[in-house]
Amino acid sequence: MSFAIAVTAFLLIFPIELPDKTFIATLVLATRYKPLPVWLGVSAAFAVQTVIAVTLGGLIGRLPRTPVELFAGLMFVTGGVILIRGASKADAEEAEAEEEFEAKTQPGIHGWRAVGASFLVLFVAEWGDLSQLLTASLVVRYQDPVSVGVGAFVALATVSALGALLGRTLLKRIRLATIRRVGGGLCLLLGTASLLHVANASILS
């Protein structure tokens, strides 16, 4: 396993997931259940989704190298544009997400039932999520599923821990719009670097 690639995956996925609706979902769940069962359920959902994303990236990575790298670069550029363009709507989307997930939770359950409820809410919410797509793209770019998977999962588990323990405090101190712009900028940088690499390789060949 490459520590550098794992850290890269962590640094890219963390700022993308922090302003995401799944962070809000974790926050809402933690107001209904105890933080530990919420974190366990959410982390388990993230673990399954990370395995799926890494597997998808590994399958895509078996295709011809140039179009695959082009696809990965375009995915990062697209993700960056989506995050930056949506930054101004972050506060409104936060309020909508809170209402959505409050309606999906069942108050008054404890223990493993709370773990299961948290797992189901996040597992459904994470399908097709930007962090999942970018995790697959990182596997395509680096051809190291284990390192990318570990880095991405640790980032997601860290975000879920922050949501369960410090969600309200973080939202008061850090603007989601700013986090989205930072994540979008990182995506654009990596996407541009990937596309330039493909262009240089094509010229040299």
mmCIF file with all atom_site columns, C-alpha atoms in Angstrom:
data_model
loop_
_atom_site.group_PDB
_atom_site.id
_atom_site.type_symbol
_atom_site.label_atom_id
_atom_site.label_alt_id
_atom_site.label_comp_id
_atom_site.label_asym_id
_atom_site.label_entity_id
_atom_site.label_seq_id
_atom_site.pdbx_PDB_ins_code
_atom_site.Cartn_x
_atom_site.Cartn_y
_atom_site.Cartn_z
_atom_site.occupancy
_atom_site.B_iso_or_equiv
_atom_site.pdbx_formal_charge
_atom_site.auth_seq_id
_atom_site.auth_comp_id
_atom_site.auth_asym_id
_atom_site.auth_atom_id
_atom_site.pdbx_PDB_model_num
ATOM 1   C CA . MET A 1 1   ? 0.000   0.000  0.000   1.00 0.00 ? 1   MET A CA 1
ATOM 2   C CA . SER A 1 2   ? 1.197   3.517  -0.825  1.00 0.00 ? 2   SER A CA 1
ATOM 3   C CA . PHE A 1 3   ? 0.914   5.936  2.098   1.00 0.00 ? 3   PHE A CA 1
ATOM 4   C CA . ALA A 1 4   ? 1.262   8.912  -0.256  1.00 0.00 ? 4   ALA A CA 1
ATOM 5   C CA . ILE A 1 5   ? -1.678  7.798  -2.429  1.00 0.00 ? 5   ILE A CA 1
ATOM 6   C CA . ALA A 1 6   ? -3.812  7.081  0.648   1.00 0.00 ? 6   ALA A CA 1
ATOM 7   C CA . VAL A 1 7   ? -3.089  10.578 1.988   1.00 0.00 ? 7   VAL A CA 1
ATOM 8   C CA . THR A 1 8   ? -3.871  12.080 -1.423  1.00 0.00 ? 8   THR A CA 1
ATOM 9   C CA . ALA A 1 9   ? -7.228  10.271 -1.486  1.00 0.00 ? 9   ALA A CA 1
ATOM 10  C CA . PHE A 1 10  ? -7.962  11.467 2.052   1.00 0.00 ? 10  PHE A CA 1
ATOM 11  C CA . LEU A 1 11  ? -7.108  15.093 1.251   1.00 0.00 ? 11  LEU A CA 1
ATOM 12  C CA . LEU A 1 12  ? -9.302  15.071 -1.854  1.00 0.00 ? 12  LEU A CA 1
ATOM 13  C CA . ILE A 1 13  ? -12.322 13.202 -0.488  1.00 0.00 ? 13  ILE A CA 1
ATOM 14  C CA . PHE A 1 14  ? -12.479 14.949 2.918   1.00 0.00 ? 14  PHE A CA 1
ATOM 15  C CA . PRO A 1 15  ? -13.276 18.494 1.674   1.00 0.00 ? 15  PRO A CA 1
ATOM 16  C CA . ILE A 1 16  ? -15.667 17.069 -0.921  1.00 0.00 ? 16  ILE A CA 1
ATOM 17  C CA . GLU A 1 17  ? -17.662 15.032 1.600   1.00 0.00 ? 17  GLU A CA 1
ATOM 18  C CA . LEU A 1 18  ? -17.681 17.575 4.448   1.00 0.00 ? 18  LEU A CA 1
ATOM 19  C CA . PRO A 1 19  ? -20.213 19.948 2.820   1.00 0.00 ? 19  PRO A CA 1
ATOM 20  C CA . ASP A 1 20  ? -22.176 17.039 1.339   1.00 0.00 ? 20  ASP A CA 1
ATOM 21  C CA . LYS A 1 21  ? -25.722 16.028 2.278   1.00 0.00 ? 21  LYS A CA 1
ATOM 22  C CA . THR A 1 22  ? -24.410 12.872 3.945   1.00 0.00 ? 22  THR A CA 1
ATOM 23  C CA . PHE A 1 23  ? -22.673 15.063 6.550   1.00 0.00 ? 23  PHE A CA 1
ATOM 24  C CA . ILE A 1 24  ? -26.037 16.701 7.249   1.00 0.00 ? 24  ILE A CA 1
ATOM 25  C CA . ALA A 1 25  ? -27.662 13.259 7.424   1.00 0.00 ? 25  ALA A CA 1
ATOM 26  C CA . THR A 1 26  ? -25.147 12.158 10.055  1.00 0.00 ? 26  THR A CA 1
ATOM 27  C CA . LEU A 1 27  ? -25.758 15.340 12.031  1.00 0.00 ? 27  LEU A CA 1
ATOM 28  C CA . VAL A 1 28  ? -29.534 14.769 11.977  1.00 0.00 ? 28  VAL A CA 1
ATOM 29  C CA . LEU A 1 29  ? -29.161 11.110 12.948  1.00 0.00 ? 29  LEU A CA 1
ATOM 30  C CA . ALA A 1 30  ? -26.992 12.122 15.907  1.00 0.00 ? 30  ALA A CA 1
ATOM 31  C CA . THR A 1 31  ? -29.812 14.347 17.197  1.00 0.00 ? 31  THR A CA 1
ATOM 32  C CA . ARG A 1 32  ? -32.154 11.325 17.239  1.00 0.00 ? 32  ARG A CA 1
ATOM 33  C CA . TYR A 1 33  ? -29.775 8.558  18.384  1.00 0.00 ? 33  TYR A CA 1
ATOM 34  C CA . LYS A 1 34  ? -26.571 8.341  20.390  1.00 0.00 ? 34  LYS A CA 1
ATOM 35  C CA . PRO A 1 35  ? -23.425 9.406  18.463  1.00 0.00 ? 35  PRO A CA 1
ATOM 36  C CA . LEU A 1 36  ? -21.604 6.034  18.684  1.00 0.00 ? 36  LEU A CA 1
ATOM 37  C CA . PRO A 1 37  ? -24.313 3.880  17.025  1.00 0.00 ? 37  PRO A CA 1
ATOM 38  C CA . VAL A 1 38  ? -24.768 6.590  14.398  1.00 0.00 ? 38  VAL A CA 1
ATOM 39  C CA . TRP A 1 39  ? -21.052 6.638  13.629  1.00 0.00 ? 39  TRP A CA 1
ATOM 40  C CA . LEU A 1 40  ? -20.876 2.837  13.461  1.00 0.00 ? 40  LEU A CA 1
ATOM 41  C CA . GLY A 1 41  ? -23.837 2.610  11.089  1.00 0.00 ? 41  GLY A CA 1
ATOM 42  C CA . VAL A 1 42  ? -22.717 5.472  8.890   1.00 0.00 ? 42  VAL A CA 1
ATOM 43  C CA . SER A 1 43  ? -19.129 4.206  8.728   1.00 0.00 ? 43  SER A CA 1
ATOM 44  C CA . ALA A 1 44  ? -20.343 0.728  7.772   1.00 0.00 ? 44  ALA A CA 1
ATOM 45  C CA . ALA A 1 45  ? -22.379 2.256  4.937   1.00 0.00 ? 45  ALA A CA 1
ATOM 46  C CA . PHE A 1 46  ? -19.355 4.256  3.812   1.00 0.00 ? 46  PHE A CA 1
ATOM 47  C CA . ALA A 1 47  ? -17.209 1.096  3.909   1.00 0.00 ? 47  ALA A CA 1
ATOM 48  C CA . VAL A 1 48  ? -19.595 -0.745 1.570   1.00 0.00 ? 48  VAL A CA 1
ATOM 49  C CA . GLN A 1 49  ? -19.885 2.240  -0.769  1.00 0.00 ? 49  GLN A CA 1
ATOM 50  C CA . THR A 1 50  ? -16.101 2.645  -0.845  1.00 0.00 ? 50  THR A CA 1
ATOM 51  C CA . VAL A 1 51  ? -15.640 -1.017 -1.804  1.00 0.00 ? 51  VAL A CA 1
ATOM 52  C CA . ILE A 1 52  ? -18.184 -0.548 -4.605  1.00 0.00 ? 52  ILE A CA 1
ATOM 53  C CA . ALA A 1 53  ? -16.463 2.624  -5.842  1.00 0.00 ? 53  ALA A CA 1
ATOM 54  C CA . VAL A 1 54  ? -13.013 1.026  -5.734  1.00 0.00 ? 54  VAL A CA 1
ATOM 55  C CA . THR A 1 55  ? -14.281 -2.057 -7.573  1.00 0.00 ? 55  THR A CA 1
ATOM 56  C CA . LEU A 1 56  ? -15.878 0.145  -10.251 1.00 0.00 ? 56  LEU A CA 1
ATOM 57  C CA . GLY A 1 57  ? -12.639 2.107  -10.624 1.00 0.00 ? 57  GLY A CA 1
ATOM 58  C CA . GLY A 1 58  ? -10.661 -1.131 -10.940 1.00 0.00 ? 58  GLY A CA 1
ATOM 59  C CA . LEU A 1 59  ? -12.959 -2.385 -13.703 1.00 0.00 ? 59  LEU A CA 1
ATOM 60  C CA . ILE A 1 60  ? -12.769 0.912  -15.599 1.00 0.00 ? 60  ILE A CA 1
ATOM 61  C CA . GLY A 1 61  ? -8.992  0.905  -15.185 1.00 0.00 ? 61  GLY A CA 1
ATOM 62  C CA . ARG A 1 62  ? -8.743  -2.287 -17.266 1.00 0.00 ? 62  ARG A CA 1
ATOM 63  C CA . LEU A 1 63  ? -9.902  -0.410 -20.361 1.00 0.00 ? 63  LEU A CA 1
ATOM 64  C CA . PRO A 1 64  ? -7.385  1.261  -22.751 1.00 0.00 ? 64  PRO A CA 1
ATOM 65  C CA . ARG A 1 65  ? -5.210  3.644  -20.766 1.00 0.00 ? 65  ARG A CA 1
ATOM 66  C CA . THR A 1 66  ? -5.596  6.954  -22.655 1.00 0.00 ? 66  THR A CA 1
ATOM 67  C CA . PRO A 1 67  ? -9.420  7.121  -22.755 1.00 0.00 ? 67  PRO A CA 1
ATOM 68  C CA . VAL A 1 68  ? -9.554  5.950  -19.137 1.00 0.00 ? 68  VAL A CA 1
ATOM 69  C CA . GLU A 1 69  ? -7.200  8.716  -17.979 1.00 0.00 ? 69  GLU A CA 1
ATOM 70  C CA . LEU A 1 70  ? -9.187  11.207 -20.046 1.00 0.00 ? 70  LEU A CA 1
ATOM 71  C CA . PHE A 1 71  ? -12.384 10.018 -18.344 1.00 0.00 ? 71  PHE A CA 1
ATOM 72  C CA . ALA A 1 72  ? -10.818 10.379 -14.879 1.00 0.00 ? 72  ALA A CA 1
ATOM 73  C CA . GLY A 1 73  ? -9.589  13.895 -15.648 1.00 0.00 ? 73  GLY A CA 1
ATOM 74  C CA . LEU A 1 74  ? -12.979 14.971 -16.958 1.00 0.00 ? 74  LEU A CA 1
ATOM 75  C CA . MET A 1 75  ? -14.676 13.524 -13.874 1.00 0.00 ? 75  MET A CA 1
ATOM 76  C CA . PHE A 1 76  ? -12.516 15.642 -11.580 1.00 0.00 ? 76  PHE A CA 1
ATOM 77  C CA . VAL A 1 77  ? -13.060 18.785 -13.655 1.00 0.00 ? 77  VAL A CA 1
ATOM 78  C CA . THR A 1 78  ? -16.812 18.151 -13.677 1.00 0.00 ? 78  THR A CA 1
ATOM 79  C CA . GLY A 1 79  ? -16.823 17.549 -9.928  1.00 0.00 ? 79  GLY A CA 1
ATOM 80  C CA . GLY A 1 80  ? -14.894 20.777 -9.346  1.00 0.00 ? 80  GLY A CA 1
ATOM 81  C CA . VAL A 1 81  ? -17.327 22.791 -11.448 1.00 0.00 ? 81  VAL A CA 1
ATOM 82  C CA . ILE A 1 82  ? -20.334 21.242 -9.662  1.00 0.00 ? 82  ILE A CA 1
ATOM 83  C CA . LEU A 1 83  ? -18.905 22.063 -6.226  1.00 0.00 ? 83  LEU A CA 1
ATOM 84  C CA . ILE A 1 84  ? -17.940 25.641 -7.070  1.00 0.00 ? 84  ILE A CA 1
ATOM 85  C CA . ARG A 1 85  ? -21.176 26.444 -8.899  1.00 0.00 ? 85  ARG A CA 1
ATOM 86  C CA . GLY A 1 86  ? -23.231 24.993 -6.044  1.00 0.00 ? 86  GLY A CA 1
ATOM 87  C CA . ALA A 1 87  ? -21.327 26.817 -3.302  1.00 0.00 ? 87  ALA A CA 1
ATOM 88  C CA . SER A 1 88  ? -23.695 29.788 -3.233  1.00 0.00 ? 88  SER A CA 1
ATOM 89  C CA . LYS A 1 89  ? -26.660 27.442 -2.614  1.00 0.00 ? 89  LYS A CA 1
ATOM 90  C CA . ALA A 1 90  ? -24.961 25.510 0.190   1.00 0.00 ? 90  ALA A CA 1
ATOM 91  C CA . ASP A 1 91  ? -26.934 27.042 3.074   1.00 0.00 ? 91  ASP A CA 1
ATOM 92  C CA . ALA A 1 92  ? -30.314 26.531 1.394   1.00 0.00 ? 92  ALA A CA 1
ATOM 93  C CA . GLU A 1 93  ? -29.419 22.944 0.479   1.00 0.00 ? 93  GLU A CA 1
ATOM 94  C CA . GLU A 1 94  ? -28.355 22.307 4.080   1.00 0.00 ? 94  GLU A CA 1
ATOM 95  C CA . ALA A 1 95  ? -31.808 23.305 5.348   1.00 0.00 ? 95  ALA A CA 1
ATOM 96  C CA . GLU A 1 96  ? -33.524 21.127 2.725   1.00 0.00 ? 96  GLU A CA 1
ATOM 97  C CA . ALA A 1 97  ? -31.295 18.154 3.573   1.00 0.00 ? 97  ALA A CA 1
ATOM 98  C CA . GLU A 1 98  ? -32.055 18.481 7.282   1.00 0.00 ? 98  GLU A CA 1
ATOM 99  C CA . GLU A 1 99  ? -35.799 18.378 6.613   1.00 0.00 ? 99  GLU A CA 1
ATOM 100 C CA . GLU A 1 100 ? -35.375 15.412 4.277   1.00 0.00 ? 100 GLU A CA 1
ATOM 101 C CA . PHE A 1 101 ? -33.396 13.292 6.727   1.00 0.00 ? 101 PHE A CA 1
ATOM 102 C CA . GLU A 1 102 ? -35.470 14.264 9.769   1.00 0.00 ? 102 GLU A CA 1
ATOM 103 C CA . ALA A 1 103 ? -38.461 12.764 7.968   1.00 0.00 ? 103 ALA A CA 1
ATOM 104 C CA . LYS A 1 104 ? -36.552 9.508  7.420   1.00 0.00 ? 104 LYS A CA 1
ATOM 105 C CA . THR A 1 105 ? -35.470 8.919  11.016  1.00 0.00 ? 105 THR A CA 1
ATOM 106 C CA . GLN A 1 106 ? -37.415 7.103  13.705  1.00 0.00 ? 106 GLN A CA 1
ATOM 107 C CA . PRO A 1 107 ? -36.871 8.562  17.192  1.00 0.00 ? 107 PRO A CA 1
ATOM 108 C CA . GLY A 1 108 ? -36.723 6.373  20.265  1.00 0.00 ? 108 GLY A CA 1
ATOM 109 C CA . ILE A 1 109 ? -34.627 3.451  18.998  1.00 0.00 ? 109 ILE A CA 1
ATOM 110 C CA . HIS A 1 110 ? -31.311 2.424  20.520  1.00 0.00 ? 110 HIS A CA 1
ATOM 111 C CA . GLY A 1 111 ? -28.331 0.096  20.182  1.00 0.00 ? 111 GLY A CA 1
ATOM 112 C CA . TRP A 1 112 ? -28.066 -2.060 17.093  1.00 0.00 ? 112 TRP A CA 1
ATOM 113 C CA . ARG A 1 113 ? -31.400 -0.794 15.776  1.00 0.00 ? 113 ARG A CA 1
ATOM 114 C CA . ALA A 1 114 ? -29.930 2.713  15.699  1.00 0.00 ? 114 ALA A CA 1
ATOM 115 C CA . VAL A 1 115 ? -26.833 1.327  13.957  1.00 0.00 ? 115 VAL A CA 1
ATOM 116 C CA . GLY A 1 116 ? -29.025 -0.362 11.345  1.00 0.00 ? 116 GLY A CA 1
ATOM 117 C CA . ALA A 1 117 ? -31.191 2.719  10.813  1.00 0.00 ? 117 ALA A CA 1
ATOM 118 C CA . SER A 1 118 ? -28.104 4.920  10.350  1.00 0.00 ? 118 SER A CA 1
ATOM 119 C CA . PHE A 1 119 ? -26.619 2.407  7.925   1.00 0.00 ? 119 PHE A CA 1
ATOM 120 C CA . LEU A 1 120 ? -29.746 2.332  5.763   1.00 0.00 ? 120 LEU A CA 1
ATOM 121 C CA . VAL A 1 121 ? -30.165 6.125  5.634   1.00 0.00 ? 121 VAL A CA 1
ATOM 122 C CA . LEU A 1 122 ? -26.558 6.714  4.566   1.00 0.00 ? 122 LEU A CA 1
ATOM 123 C CA . PHE A 1 123 ? -26.331 3.722  2.250   1.00 0.00 ? 123 PHE A CA 1
ATOM 124 C CA . VAL A 1 124 ? -29.252 5.026  0.194   1.00 0.00 ? 124 VAL A CA 1
ATOM 125 C CA . ALA A 1 125 ? -28.093 8.658  0.326   1.00 0.00 ? 125 ALA A CA 1
ATOM 126 C CA . GLU A 1 126 ? -24.556 7.865  -0.855  1.00 0.00 ? 126 GLU A CA 1
ATOM 127 C CA . TRP A 1 127 ? -25.492 6.134  -4.136  1.00 0.00 ? 127 TRP A CA 1
ATOM 128 C CA . GLY A 1 128 ? -24.051 8.068  -7.066  1.00 0.00 ? 128 GLY A CA 1
ATOM 129 C CA . ASP A 1 129 ? -22.577 10.607 -4.659  1.00 0.00 ? 129 ASP A CA 1
ATOM 130 C CA . LEU A 1 130 ? -19.750 12.826 -5.915  1.00 0.00 ? 130 LEU A CA 1
ATOM 131 C CA . SER A 1 131 ? -17.256 11.367 -3.435  1.00 0.00 ? 131 SER A CA 1
ATOM 132 C CA . GLN A 1 132 ? -18.078 7.853  -4.660  1.00 0.00 ? 132 GLN A CA 1
ATOM 133 C CA . LEU A 1 133 ? -17.530 8.832  -8.297  1.00 0.00 ? 133 LEU A CA 1
ATOM 134 C CA . LEU A 1 134 ? -14.279 10.613 -7.491  1.00 0.00 ? 134 LEU A CA 1
ATOM 135 C CA . THR A 1 135 ? -13.032 7.628  -5.478  1.00 0.00 ? 135 THR A CA 1
ATOM 136 C CA . ALA A 1 136 ? -13.510 5.471  -8.578  1.00 0.00 ? 136 ALA A CA 1
ATOM 137 C CA . SER A 1 137 ? -11.684 8.114  -10.640 1.00 0.00 ? 137 SER A CA 1
ATOM 138 C CA . LEU A 1 138 ? -8.753  8.102  -8.187  1.00 0.00 ? 138 LEU A CA 1
ATOM 139 C CA . VAL A 1 139 ? -8.453  4.330  -8.609  1.00 0.00 ? 139 VAL A CA 1
ATOM 140 C CA . VAL A 1 140 ? -8.387  4.849  -12.373 1.00 0.00 ? 140 VAL A CA 1
ATOM 141 C CA . ARG A 1 141 ? -5.695  7.516  -12.071 1.00 0.00 ? 141 ARG A CA 1
ATOM 142 C CA . TYR A 1 142 ? -3.366  5.805  -9.585  1.00 0.00 ? 142 TYR A CA 1
ATOM 143 C CA . GLN A 1 143 ? -4.102  2.118  -10.307 1.00 0.00 ? 143 GLN A CA 1
ATOM 144 C CA . ASP A 1 144 ? -3.883  1.373  -6.575  1.00 0.00 ? 144 ASP A CA 1
ATOM 145 C CA . PRO A 1 145 ? -7.331  0.334  -5.272  1.00 0.00 ? 145 PRO A CA 1
ATOM 146 C CA . VAL A 1 146 ? -6.155  -0.545 -1.762  1.00 0.00 ? 146 VAL A CA 1
ATOM 147 C CA . SER A 1 147 ? -4.417  2.773  -1.079  1.00 0.00 ? 147 SER A CA 1
ATOM 148 C CA . VAL A 1 148 ? -7.232  4.831  -2.588  1.00 0.00 ? 148 VAL A CA 1
ATOM 149 C CA . GLY A 1 149 ? -9.845  2.779  -0.746  1.00 0.00 ? 149 GLY A CA 1
ATOM 150 C CA . VAL A 1 150 ? -8.135  3.190  2.623   1.00 0.00 ? 150 VAL A CA 1
ATOM 151 C CA . GLY A 1 151 ? -7.640  6.934  2.167   1.00 0.00 ? 151 GLY A CA 1
ATOM 152 C CA . ALA A 1 152 ? -11.196 7.492  0.953   1.00 0.00 ? 152 ALA A CA 1
ATOM 153 C CA . PHE A 1 153 ? -12.760 5.415  3.739   1.00 0.00 ? 153 PHE A CA 1
ATOM 154 C CA . VAL A 1 154 ? -10.736 7.146  6.471   1.00 0.00 ? 154 VAL A CA 1
ATOM 155 C CA . ALA A 1 155 ? -11.833 10.513 5.049   1.00 0.00 ? 155 ALA A CA 1
ATOM 156 C CA . LEU A 1 156 ? -15.484 9.451  5.018   1.00 0.00 ? 156 LEU A CA 1
ATOM 157 C CA . ALA A 1 157 ? -15.291 7.940  8.526   1.00 0.00 ? 157 ALA A CA 1
ATOM 158 C CA . THR A 1 158 ? -13.667 11.144 9.805   1.00 0.00 ? 158 THR A CA 1
ATOM 159 C CA . VAL A 1 159 ? -16.410 13.276 8.272   1.00 0.00 ? 159 VAL A CA 1
ATOM 160 C CA . SER A 1 160 ? -19.067 11.045 9.839   1.00 0.00 ? 160 SER A CA 1
ATOM 161 C CA . ALA A 1 161 ? -17.374 11.332 13.238  1.00 0.00 ? 161 ALA A CA 1
ATOM 162 C CA . LEU A 1 162 ? -17.319 15.125 12.944  1.00 0.00 ? 162 LEU A CA 1
ATOM 163 C CA . GLY A 1 163 ? -20.974 15.111 11.911  1.00 0.00 ? 163 GLY A CA 1
ATOM 164 C CA . ALA A 1 164 ? -22.008 12.899 14.829  1.00 0.00 ? 164 ALA A CA 1
ATOM 165 C CA . LEU A 1 165 ? -19.999 14.714 17.500  1.00 0.00 ? 165 LEU A CA 1
ATOM 166 C CA . LEU A 1 166 ? -19.484 18.312 16.358  1.00 0.00 ? 166 LEU A CA 1
ATOM 167 C CA . GLY A 1 167 ? -21.943 18.856 13.510  1.00 0.00 ? 167 GLY A CA 1
ATOM 168 C CA . ARG A 1 168 ? -23.785 21.904 14.826  1.00 0.00 ? 168 ARG A CA 1
ATOM 169 C CA . THR A 1 169 ? -20.630 23.514 16.157  1.00 0.00 ? 169 THR A CA 1
ATOM 170 C CA . LEU A 1 170 ? -18.839 23.093 12.829  1.00 0.00 ? 170 LEU A CA 1
ATOM 171 C CA . LEU A 1 171 ? -21.741 24.567 10.865  1.00 0.00 ? 171 LEU A CA 1
ATOM 172 C CA . LYS A 1 172 ? -21.675 27.628 13.114  1.00 0.00 ? 172 LYS A CA 1
ATOM 173 C CA . ARG A 1 173 ? -17.935 28.158 12.638  1.00 0.00 ? 173 ARG A CA 1
ATOM 174 C CA . ILE A 1 174 ? -17.298 27.063 9.041   1.00 0.00 ? 174 ILE A CA 1
ATOM 175 C CA . ARG A 1 175 ? -19.355 28.044 6.023   1.00 0.00 ? 175 ARG A CA 1
ATOM 176 C CA . LEU A 1 176 ? -20.296 25.139 3.788   1.00 0.00 ? 176 LEU A CA 1
ATOM 177 C CA . ALA A 1 177 ? -19.871 27.406 0.770   1.00 0.00 ? 177 ALA A CA 1
ATOM 178 C CA . THR A 1 178 ? -16.191 27.906 1.609   1.00 0.00 ? 178 THR A CA 1
ATOM 179 C CA . ILE A 1 179 ? -15.595 24.180 2.032   1.00 0.00 ? 179 ILE A CA 1
ATOM 180 C CA . ARG A 1 180 ? -17.262 23.491 -1.312  1.00 0.00 ? 180 ARG A CA 1
ATOM 181 C CA . ARG A 1 181 ? -15.059 26.050 -3.055  1.00 0.00 ? 181 ARG A CA 1
ATOM 182 C CA . VAL A 1 182 ? -11.915 24.506 -1.533  1.00 0.00 ? 182 VAL A CA 1
ATOM 183 C CA . GLY A 1 183 ? -12.994 20.997 -2.570  1.00 0.00 ? 183 GLY A CA 1
ATOM 184 C CA . GLY A 1 184 ? -13.927 22.243 -6.026  1.00 0.00 ? 184 GLY A CA 1
ATOM 185 C CA . GLY A 1 185 ? -10.560 23.937 -6.447  1.00 0.00 ? 185 GLY A CA 1
ATOM 186 C CA . LEU A 1 186 ? -8.718  20.735 -5.521  1.00 0.00 ? 186 LEU A CA 1
ATOM 187 C CA . CYS A 1 187 ? -10.799 18.757 -8.024  1.00 0.00 ? 187 CYS A CA 1
ATOM 188 C CA . LEU A 1 188 ? -10.066 21.266 -10.786 1.00 0.00 ? 188 LEU A CA 1
ATOM 189 C CA . LEU A 1 189 ? -6.334  21.140 -10.064 1.00 0.00 ? 189 LEU A CA 1
ATOM 190 C CA . LEU A 1 190 ? -6.191  17.341 -10.183 1.00 0.00 ? 190 LEU A CA 1
ATOM 191 C CA . GLY A 1 191 ? -8.453  17.186 -13.230 1.00 0.00 ? 191 GLY A CA 1
ATOM 192 C CA . THR A 1 192 ? -6.357  19.739 -15.113 1.00 0.00 ? 192 THR A CA 1
ATOM 193 C CA . ALA A 1 193 ? -3.156  17.890 -14.201 1.00 0.00 ? 193 ALA A CA 1
ATOM 194 C CA . SER A 1 194 ? -4.667  14.620 -15.451 1.00 0.00 ? 194 SER A CA 1
ATOM 195 C CA . LEU A 1 195 ? -5.800  16.148 -18.753 1.00 0.00 ? 195 LEU A CA 1
ATOM 196 C CA . LEU A 1 196 ? -2.398  17.786 -19.304 1.00 0.00 ? 196 LEU A CA 1
ATOM 197 C CA . HIS A 1 197 ? -0.732  14.426 -18.676 1.00 0.00 ? 197 HIS A CA 1
ATOM 198 C CA . VAL A 1 198 ? -2.965  12.798 -21.309 1.00 0.00 ? 198 VAL A CA 1
ATOM 199 C CA . ALA A 1 199 ? -2.252  15.611 -23.770 1.00 0.00 ? 199 ALA A CA 1
ATOM 200 C CA . ASN A 1 200 ? 1.531   15.384 -23.258 1.00 0.00 ? 200 ASN A CA 1
ATOM 201 C CA . ALA A 1 201 ? 1.469   11.604 -23.606 1.00 0.00 ? 201 ALA A CA 1
ATOM 202 C CA . SER A 1 202 ? -0.471  11.921 -26.880 1.00 0.00 ? 202 SER A CA 1
ATOM 203 C CA . ILE A 1 203 ? 1.971   14.476 -28.262 1.00 0.00 ? 203 ILE A CA 1
ATOM 204 C CA . LEU A 1 204 ? 5.024   12.380 -27.348 1.00 0.00 ? 204 LEU A CA 1
ATOM 205 C CA . SER A 1 205 ? 3.519   9.233  -28.855 1.00 0.00 ? 205 SER A CA 1
#
